[in-house]
PDB file of C-alpha atoms in Angstrom:
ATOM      1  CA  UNK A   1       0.000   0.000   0.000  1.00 71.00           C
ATOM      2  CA  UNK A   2       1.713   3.235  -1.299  1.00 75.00           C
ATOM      3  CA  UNK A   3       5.193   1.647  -1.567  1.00 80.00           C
ATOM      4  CA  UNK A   4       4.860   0.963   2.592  1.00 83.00           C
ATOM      5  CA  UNK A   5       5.990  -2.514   2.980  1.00 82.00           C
ATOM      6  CA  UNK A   6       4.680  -5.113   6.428  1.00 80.00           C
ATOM      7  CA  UNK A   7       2.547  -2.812   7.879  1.00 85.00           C
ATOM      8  CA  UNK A   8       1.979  -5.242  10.855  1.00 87.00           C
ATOM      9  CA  UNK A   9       5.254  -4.954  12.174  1.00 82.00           C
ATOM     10  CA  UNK A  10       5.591  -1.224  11.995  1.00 82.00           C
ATOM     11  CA  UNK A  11       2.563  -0.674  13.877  1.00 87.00           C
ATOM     12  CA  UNK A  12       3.940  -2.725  16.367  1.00 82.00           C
ATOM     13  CA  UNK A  13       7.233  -0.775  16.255  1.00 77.00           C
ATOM     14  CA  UNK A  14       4.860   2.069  16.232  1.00 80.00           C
ATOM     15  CA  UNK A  15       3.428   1.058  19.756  1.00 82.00           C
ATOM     16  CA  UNK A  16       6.527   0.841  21.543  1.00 72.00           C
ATOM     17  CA  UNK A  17       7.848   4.416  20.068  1.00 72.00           C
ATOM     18  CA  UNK A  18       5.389   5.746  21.436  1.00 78.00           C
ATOM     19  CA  UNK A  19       4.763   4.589  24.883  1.00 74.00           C
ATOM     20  CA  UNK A  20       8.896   5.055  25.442  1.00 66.00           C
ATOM     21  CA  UNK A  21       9.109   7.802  27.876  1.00 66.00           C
ATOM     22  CA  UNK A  22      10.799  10.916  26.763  1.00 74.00           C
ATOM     23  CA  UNK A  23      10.798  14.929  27.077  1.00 80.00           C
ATOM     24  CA  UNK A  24       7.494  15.731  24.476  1.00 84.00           C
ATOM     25  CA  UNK A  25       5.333  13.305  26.281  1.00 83.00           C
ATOM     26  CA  UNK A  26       6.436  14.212  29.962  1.00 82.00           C
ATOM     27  CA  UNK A  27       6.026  18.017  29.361  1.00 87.00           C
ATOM     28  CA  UNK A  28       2.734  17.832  27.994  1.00 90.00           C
ATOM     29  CA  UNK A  29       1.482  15.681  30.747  1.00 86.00           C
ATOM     30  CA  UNK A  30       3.346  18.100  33.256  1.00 84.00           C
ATOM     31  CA  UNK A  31       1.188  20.932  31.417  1.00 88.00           C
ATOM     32  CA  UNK A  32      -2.332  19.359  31.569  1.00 87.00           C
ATOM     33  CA  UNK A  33      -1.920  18.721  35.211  1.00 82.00           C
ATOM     34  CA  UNK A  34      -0.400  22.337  36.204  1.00 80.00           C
ATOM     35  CA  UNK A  35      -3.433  23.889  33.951  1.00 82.00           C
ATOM     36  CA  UNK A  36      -5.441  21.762  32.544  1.00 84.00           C
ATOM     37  CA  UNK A  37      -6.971  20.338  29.083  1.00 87.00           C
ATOM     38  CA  UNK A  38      -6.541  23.500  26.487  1.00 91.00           C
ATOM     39  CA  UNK A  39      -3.182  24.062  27.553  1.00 90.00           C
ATOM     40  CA  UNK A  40      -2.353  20.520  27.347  1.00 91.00           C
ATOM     41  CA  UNK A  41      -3.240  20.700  23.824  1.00 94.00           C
ATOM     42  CA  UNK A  42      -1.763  23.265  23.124  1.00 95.00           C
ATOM     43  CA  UNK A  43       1.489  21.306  24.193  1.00 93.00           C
ATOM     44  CA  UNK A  44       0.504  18.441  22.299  1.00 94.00           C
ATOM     45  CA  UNK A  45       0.366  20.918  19.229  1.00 95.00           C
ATOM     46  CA  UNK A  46       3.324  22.145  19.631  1.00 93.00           C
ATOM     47  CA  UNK A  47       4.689  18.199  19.691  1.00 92.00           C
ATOM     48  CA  UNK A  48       2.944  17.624  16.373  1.00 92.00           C
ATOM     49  CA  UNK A  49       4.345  20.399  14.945  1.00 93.00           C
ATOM     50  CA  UNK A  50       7.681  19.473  15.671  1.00 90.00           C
ATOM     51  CA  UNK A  51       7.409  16.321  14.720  1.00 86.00           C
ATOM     52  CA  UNK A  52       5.983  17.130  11.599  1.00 87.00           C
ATOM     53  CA  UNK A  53       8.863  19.346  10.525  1.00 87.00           C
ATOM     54  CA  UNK A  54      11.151  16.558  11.409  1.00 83.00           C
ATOM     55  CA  UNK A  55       9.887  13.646   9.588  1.00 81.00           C
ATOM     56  CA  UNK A  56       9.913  15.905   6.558  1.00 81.00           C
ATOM     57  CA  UNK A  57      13.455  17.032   7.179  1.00 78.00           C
ATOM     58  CA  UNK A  58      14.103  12.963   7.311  1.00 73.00           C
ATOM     59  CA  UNK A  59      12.425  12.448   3.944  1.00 72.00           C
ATOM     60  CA  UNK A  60      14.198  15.416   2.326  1.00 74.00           C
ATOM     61  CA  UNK A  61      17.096  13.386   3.436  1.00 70.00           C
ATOM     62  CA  UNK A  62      18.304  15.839   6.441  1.00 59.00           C
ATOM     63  CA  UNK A  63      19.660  13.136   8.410  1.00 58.00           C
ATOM     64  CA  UNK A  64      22.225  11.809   5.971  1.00 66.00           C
ATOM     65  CA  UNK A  65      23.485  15.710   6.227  1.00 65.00           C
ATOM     66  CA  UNK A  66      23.504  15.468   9.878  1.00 61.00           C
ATOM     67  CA  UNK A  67      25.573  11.935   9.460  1.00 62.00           C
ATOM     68  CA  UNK A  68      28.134  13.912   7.158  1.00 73.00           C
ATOM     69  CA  UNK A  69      28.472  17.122   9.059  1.00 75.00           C
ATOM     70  CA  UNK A  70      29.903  16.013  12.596  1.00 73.00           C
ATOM     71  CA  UNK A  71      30.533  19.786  13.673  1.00 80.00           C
ATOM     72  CA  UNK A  72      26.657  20.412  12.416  1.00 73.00           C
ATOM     73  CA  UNK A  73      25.298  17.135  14.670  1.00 67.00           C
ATOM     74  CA  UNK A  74      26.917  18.489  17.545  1.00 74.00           C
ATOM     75  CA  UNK A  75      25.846  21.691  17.088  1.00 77.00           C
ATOM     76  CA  UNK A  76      22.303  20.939  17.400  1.00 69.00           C
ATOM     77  CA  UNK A  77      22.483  18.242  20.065  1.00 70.00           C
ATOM     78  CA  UNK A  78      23.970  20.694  22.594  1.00 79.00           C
ATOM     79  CA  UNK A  79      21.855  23.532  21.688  1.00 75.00           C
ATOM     80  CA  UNK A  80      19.225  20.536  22.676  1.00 68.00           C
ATOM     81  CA  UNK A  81      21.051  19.759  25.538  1.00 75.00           C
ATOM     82  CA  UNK A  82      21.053  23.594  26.977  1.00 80.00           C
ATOM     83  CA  UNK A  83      17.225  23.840  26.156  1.00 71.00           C
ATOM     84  CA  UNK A  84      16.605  20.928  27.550  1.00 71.00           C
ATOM     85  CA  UNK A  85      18.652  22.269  31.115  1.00 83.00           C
ATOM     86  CA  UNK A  86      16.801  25.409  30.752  1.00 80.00           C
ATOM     87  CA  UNK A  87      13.498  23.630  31.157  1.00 74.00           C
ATOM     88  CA  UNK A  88      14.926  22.000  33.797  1.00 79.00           C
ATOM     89  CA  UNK A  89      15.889  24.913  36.008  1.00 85.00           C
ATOM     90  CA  UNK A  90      12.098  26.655  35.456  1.00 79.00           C
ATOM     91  CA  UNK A  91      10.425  23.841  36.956  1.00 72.00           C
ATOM     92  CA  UNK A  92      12.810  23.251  39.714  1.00 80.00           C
ATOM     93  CA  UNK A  93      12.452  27.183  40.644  1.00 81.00           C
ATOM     94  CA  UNK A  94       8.796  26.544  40.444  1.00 73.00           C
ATOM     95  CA  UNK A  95       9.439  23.861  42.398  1.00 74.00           C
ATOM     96  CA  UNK A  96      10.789  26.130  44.908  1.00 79.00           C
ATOM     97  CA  UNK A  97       8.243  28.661  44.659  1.00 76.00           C
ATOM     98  CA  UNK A  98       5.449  25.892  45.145  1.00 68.00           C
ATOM     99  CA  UNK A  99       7.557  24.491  48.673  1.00 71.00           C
ATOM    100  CA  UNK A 100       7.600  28.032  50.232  1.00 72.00           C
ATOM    101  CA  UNK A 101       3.658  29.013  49.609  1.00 66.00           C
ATOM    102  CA  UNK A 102       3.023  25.353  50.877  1.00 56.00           C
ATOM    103  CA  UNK A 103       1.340  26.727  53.528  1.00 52.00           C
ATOM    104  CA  UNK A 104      -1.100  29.241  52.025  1.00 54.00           C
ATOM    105  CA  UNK A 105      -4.525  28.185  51.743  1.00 45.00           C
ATOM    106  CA  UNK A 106      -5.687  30.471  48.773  1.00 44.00           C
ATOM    107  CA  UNK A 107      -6.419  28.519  45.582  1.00 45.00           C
ATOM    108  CA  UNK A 108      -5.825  31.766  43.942  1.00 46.00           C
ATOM    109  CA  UNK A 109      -2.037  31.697  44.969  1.00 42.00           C
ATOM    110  CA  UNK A 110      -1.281  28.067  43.430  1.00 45.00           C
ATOM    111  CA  UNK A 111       0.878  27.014  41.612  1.00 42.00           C
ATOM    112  CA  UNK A 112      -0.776  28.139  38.455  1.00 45.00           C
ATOM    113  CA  UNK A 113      -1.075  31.364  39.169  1.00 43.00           C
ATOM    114  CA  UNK A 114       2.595  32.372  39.776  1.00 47.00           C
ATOM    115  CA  UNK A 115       4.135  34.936  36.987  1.00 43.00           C
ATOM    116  CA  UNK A 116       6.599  32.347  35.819  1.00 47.00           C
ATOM    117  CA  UNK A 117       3.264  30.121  34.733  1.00 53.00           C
ATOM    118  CA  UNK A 118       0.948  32.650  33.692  1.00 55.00           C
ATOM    119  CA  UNK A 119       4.063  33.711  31.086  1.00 64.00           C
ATOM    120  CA  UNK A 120       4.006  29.967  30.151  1.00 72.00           C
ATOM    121  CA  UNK A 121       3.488  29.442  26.361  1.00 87.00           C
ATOM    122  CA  UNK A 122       2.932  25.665  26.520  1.00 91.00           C
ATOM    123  CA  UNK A 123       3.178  25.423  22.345  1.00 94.00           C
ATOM    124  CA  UNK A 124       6.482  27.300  22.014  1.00 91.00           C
ATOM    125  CA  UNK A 125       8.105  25.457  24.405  1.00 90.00           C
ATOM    126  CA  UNK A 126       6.910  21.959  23.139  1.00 91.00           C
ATOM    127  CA  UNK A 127       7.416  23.406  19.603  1.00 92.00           C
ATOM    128  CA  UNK A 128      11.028  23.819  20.318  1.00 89.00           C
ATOM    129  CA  UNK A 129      11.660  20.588  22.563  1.00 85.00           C
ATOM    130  CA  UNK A 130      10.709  18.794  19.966  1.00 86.00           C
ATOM    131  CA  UNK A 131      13.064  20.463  17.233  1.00 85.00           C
ATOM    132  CA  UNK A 132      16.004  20.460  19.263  1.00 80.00           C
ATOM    133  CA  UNK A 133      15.879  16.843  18.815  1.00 71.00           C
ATOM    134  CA  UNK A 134      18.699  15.690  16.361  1.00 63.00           C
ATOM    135  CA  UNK A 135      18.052  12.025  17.402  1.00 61.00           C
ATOM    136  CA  UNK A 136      14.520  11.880  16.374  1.00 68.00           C
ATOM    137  CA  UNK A 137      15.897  13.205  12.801  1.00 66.00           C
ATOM    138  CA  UNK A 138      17.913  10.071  12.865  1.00 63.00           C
ATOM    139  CA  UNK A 139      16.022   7.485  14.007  1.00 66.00           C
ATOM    140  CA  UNK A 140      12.978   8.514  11.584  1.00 67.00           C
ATOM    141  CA  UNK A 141      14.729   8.382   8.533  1.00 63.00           C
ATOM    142  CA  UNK A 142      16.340   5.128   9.991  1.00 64.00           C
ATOM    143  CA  UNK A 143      12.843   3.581  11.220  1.00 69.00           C
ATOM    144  CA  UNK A 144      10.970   4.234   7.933  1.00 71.00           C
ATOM    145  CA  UNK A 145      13.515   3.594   4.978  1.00 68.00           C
ATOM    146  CA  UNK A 146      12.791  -0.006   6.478  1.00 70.00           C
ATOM    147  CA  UNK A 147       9.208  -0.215   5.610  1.00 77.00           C
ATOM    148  CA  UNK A 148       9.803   1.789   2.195  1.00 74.00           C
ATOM    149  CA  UNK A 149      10.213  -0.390  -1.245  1.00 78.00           C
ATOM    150  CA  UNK A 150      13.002   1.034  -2.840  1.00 68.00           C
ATOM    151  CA  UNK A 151      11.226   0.465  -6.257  1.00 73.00           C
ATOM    152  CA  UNK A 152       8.166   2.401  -5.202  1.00 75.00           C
ATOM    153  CA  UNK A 153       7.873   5.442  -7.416  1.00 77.00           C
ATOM    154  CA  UNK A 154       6.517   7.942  -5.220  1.00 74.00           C
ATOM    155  CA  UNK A 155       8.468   7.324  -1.811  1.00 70.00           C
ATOM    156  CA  UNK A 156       7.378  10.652  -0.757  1.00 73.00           C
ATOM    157  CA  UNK A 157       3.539   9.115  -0.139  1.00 80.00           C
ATOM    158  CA  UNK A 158       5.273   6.221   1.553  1.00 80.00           C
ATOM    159  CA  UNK A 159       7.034   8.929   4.247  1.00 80.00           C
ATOM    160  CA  UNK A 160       3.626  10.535   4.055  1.00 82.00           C
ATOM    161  CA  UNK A 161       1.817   7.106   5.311  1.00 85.00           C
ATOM    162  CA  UNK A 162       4.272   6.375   7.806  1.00 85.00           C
ATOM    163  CA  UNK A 163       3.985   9.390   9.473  1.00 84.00           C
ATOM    164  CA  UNK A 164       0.601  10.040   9.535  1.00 87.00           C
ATOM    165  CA  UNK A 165       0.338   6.807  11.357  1.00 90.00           C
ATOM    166  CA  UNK A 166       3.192   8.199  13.780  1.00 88.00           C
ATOM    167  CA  UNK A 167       1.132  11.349  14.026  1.00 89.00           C
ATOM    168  CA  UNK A 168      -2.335   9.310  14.512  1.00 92.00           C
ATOM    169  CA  UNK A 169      -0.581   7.347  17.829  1.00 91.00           C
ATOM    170  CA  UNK A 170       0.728  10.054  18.800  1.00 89.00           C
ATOM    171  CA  UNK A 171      -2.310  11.935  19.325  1.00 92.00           C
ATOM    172  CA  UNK A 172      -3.926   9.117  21.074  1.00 92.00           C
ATOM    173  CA  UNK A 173      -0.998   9.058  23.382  1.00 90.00           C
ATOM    174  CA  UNK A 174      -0.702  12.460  24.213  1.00 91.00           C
ATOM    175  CA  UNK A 175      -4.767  12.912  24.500  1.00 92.00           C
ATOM    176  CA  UNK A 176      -4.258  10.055  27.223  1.00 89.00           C
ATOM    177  CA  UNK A 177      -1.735  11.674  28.739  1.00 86.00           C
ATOM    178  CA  UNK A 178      -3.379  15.387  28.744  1.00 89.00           C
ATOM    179  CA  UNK A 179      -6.809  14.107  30.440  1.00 87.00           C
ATOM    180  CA  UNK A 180      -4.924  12.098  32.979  1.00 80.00           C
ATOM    181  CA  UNK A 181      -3.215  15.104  33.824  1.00 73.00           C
ATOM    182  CA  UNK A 182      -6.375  16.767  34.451  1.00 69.00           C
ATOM    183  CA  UNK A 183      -7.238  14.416  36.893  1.00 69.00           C
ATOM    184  CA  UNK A 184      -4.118  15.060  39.234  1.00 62.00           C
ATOM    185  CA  UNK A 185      -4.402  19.048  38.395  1.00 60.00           C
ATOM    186  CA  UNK A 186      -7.117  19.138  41.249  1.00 58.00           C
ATOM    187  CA  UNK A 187      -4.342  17.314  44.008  1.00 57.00           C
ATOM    188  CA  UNK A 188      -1.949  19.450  43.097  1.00 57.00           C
ATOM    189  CA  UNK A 189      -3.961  23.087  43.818  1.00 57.00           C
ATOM    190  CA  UNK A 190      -5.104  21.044  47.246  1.00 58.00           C
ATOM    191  CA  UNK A 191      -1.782  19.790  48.019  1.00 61.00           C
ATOM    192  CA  UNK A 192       1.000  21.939  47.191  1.00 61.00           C
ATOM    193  CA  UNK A 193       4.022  19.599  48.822  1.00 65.00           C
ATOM    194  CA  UNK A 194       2.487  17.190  46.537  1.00 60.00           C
ATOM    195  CA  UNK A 195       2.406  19.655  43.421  1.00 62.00           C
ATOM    196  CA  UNK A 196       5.977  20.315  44.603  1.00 68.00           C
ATOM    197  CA  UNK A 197       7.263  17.039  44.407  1.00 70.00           C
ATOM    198  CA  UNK A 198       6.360  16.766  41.043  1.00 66.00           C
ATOM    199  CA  UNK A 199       7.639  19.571  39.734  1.00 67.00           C
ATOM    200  CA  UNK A 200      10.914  18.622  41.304  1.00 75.00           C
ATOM    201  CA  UNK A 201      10.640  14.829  39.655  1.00 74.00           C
ATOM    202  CA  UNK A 202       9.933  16.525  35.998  1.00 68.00           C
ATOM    203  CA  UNK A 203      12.558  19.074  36.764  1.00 74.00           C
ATOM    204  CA  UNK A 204      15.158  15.802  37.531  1.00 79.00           C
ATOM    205  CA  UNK A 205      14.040  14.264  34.303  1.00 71.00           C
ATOM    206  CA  UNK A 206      14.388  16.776  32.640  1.00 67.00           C
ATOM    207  CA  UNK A 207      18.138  17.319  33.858  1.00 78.00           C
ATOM    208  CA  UNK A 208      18.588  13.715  32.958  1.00 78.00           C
ATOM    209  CA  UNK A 209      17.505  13.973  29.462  1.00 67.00           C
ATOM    210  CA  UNK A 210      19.635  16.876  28.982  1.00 71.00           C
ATOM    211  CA  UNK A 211      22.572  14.982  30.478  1.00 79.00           C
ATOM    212  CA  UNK A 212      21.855  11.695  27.896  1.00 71.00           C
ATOM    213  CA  UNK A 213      21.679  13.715  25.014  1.00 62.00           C
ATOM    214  CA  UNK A 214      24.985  15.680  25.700  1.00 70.00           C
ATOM    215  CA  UNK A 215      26.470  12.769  26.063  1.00 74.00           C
ATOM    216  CA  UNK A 216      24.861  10.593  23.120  1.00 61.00           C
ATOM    217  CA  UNK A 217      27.185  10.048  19.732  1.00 56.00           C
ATOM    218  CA  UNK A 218      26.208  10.075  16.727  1.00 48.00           C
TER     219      UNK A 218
END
């Protein structure tokens, strides 16, 4: 079907992409709990995006660049890396900011509400996550040339296919995510140690991620 070759076992590839932990998933979650459905979307957007521009870059073959330009790979993966690290340090200050108003019984002075939140722009910052990615440009072009028949005249709707099947699981993924995020958003206005905490765990991962991918070869 449109040059894609045993569907079956990319799906099931598919599947396990998907439910592997990583930044773009984590974030959005972290959003829809902090402030709920639209704004988890919104993060989720700015995922699809992303990952939209990247699996064209793939098919327009910018991953064999990023193979022959060293210097250029690096580049991007530690720009990645510092984004990544600046993530990191805004939740753990808001972290911080959440520990010392633990004791304040106000809703209206939750987490949510503090300046560095309300300046949040949930699809920029999953927009650019995403991008700073160099990995995902290199496993995508890797992934799909498998399921591609090199005798197919029109690999473009092959890339197309594959994708929008990425895209499609994604989206079911990230919806998961967003409205099980909504669920813990009322804990976390109640229970600001709590809200804390998990800010401090995303801000961690975070740090970690940024860590593997500075470290990561090509």
């Amino acid at each position: 079907m449109l040059g894609v070759t045993d569907l079956p076992t990319y799906l099931a590839g598919l599947v396990l992409i998907i439910l592997l932990p990583g930044p773009n998933s984590l974030y959005v979650l972290s959003v829809a709990a902090r402030r709920g459905v639209r704004a988890g979307y919104a993060a989720a957007a700015g995922v699809f995006t992303g990952d939209t521009v990247l699996m064209t870059l793939s098919a327009l073959g910018a991953a064999s660049l990023l193979q022959a330009t060293p210097l250029l790979f690096a580049a991007v993966k530690y720009a990645g890396a510092g984004y990544l690290t600046w993530l990191a340090i805004g939740m753990l200050r808001q972290a911080v900011a959440m520990w010392r108003s633990r004791h304040e019984q106000s809703e209206d002075q939750s987490a949510d509400a503090s300046p560095e939140a309300a300046g949040e722009r949930p699809y920029r910052r999953a927009l650019m996550l995403s991008l700073f990615n160099p990995k995902a440009i290199l496993f995508m072009i890797s992934f799909f040339v498998q399921f591609v028949r090199p005798d197919y005249a029109y690999p473009a709707l092959s890339f197309l296919l594959l994708g929008a099947l990425l895209q499609l699981g994604s989206f079911l993924y990230l919806s998961t995510l967003i409205f099980s995020g909504t669920r813990l958003a009322a804990a976390f206005r109640r229970r600001k140690r709590l809200s804390a905490g998990a800010a401090s765990a995303a801000g961690a991962l975070f740090l970690g991620f940024a860590v593997k991918l500075s470290l990561s070869g090509v």
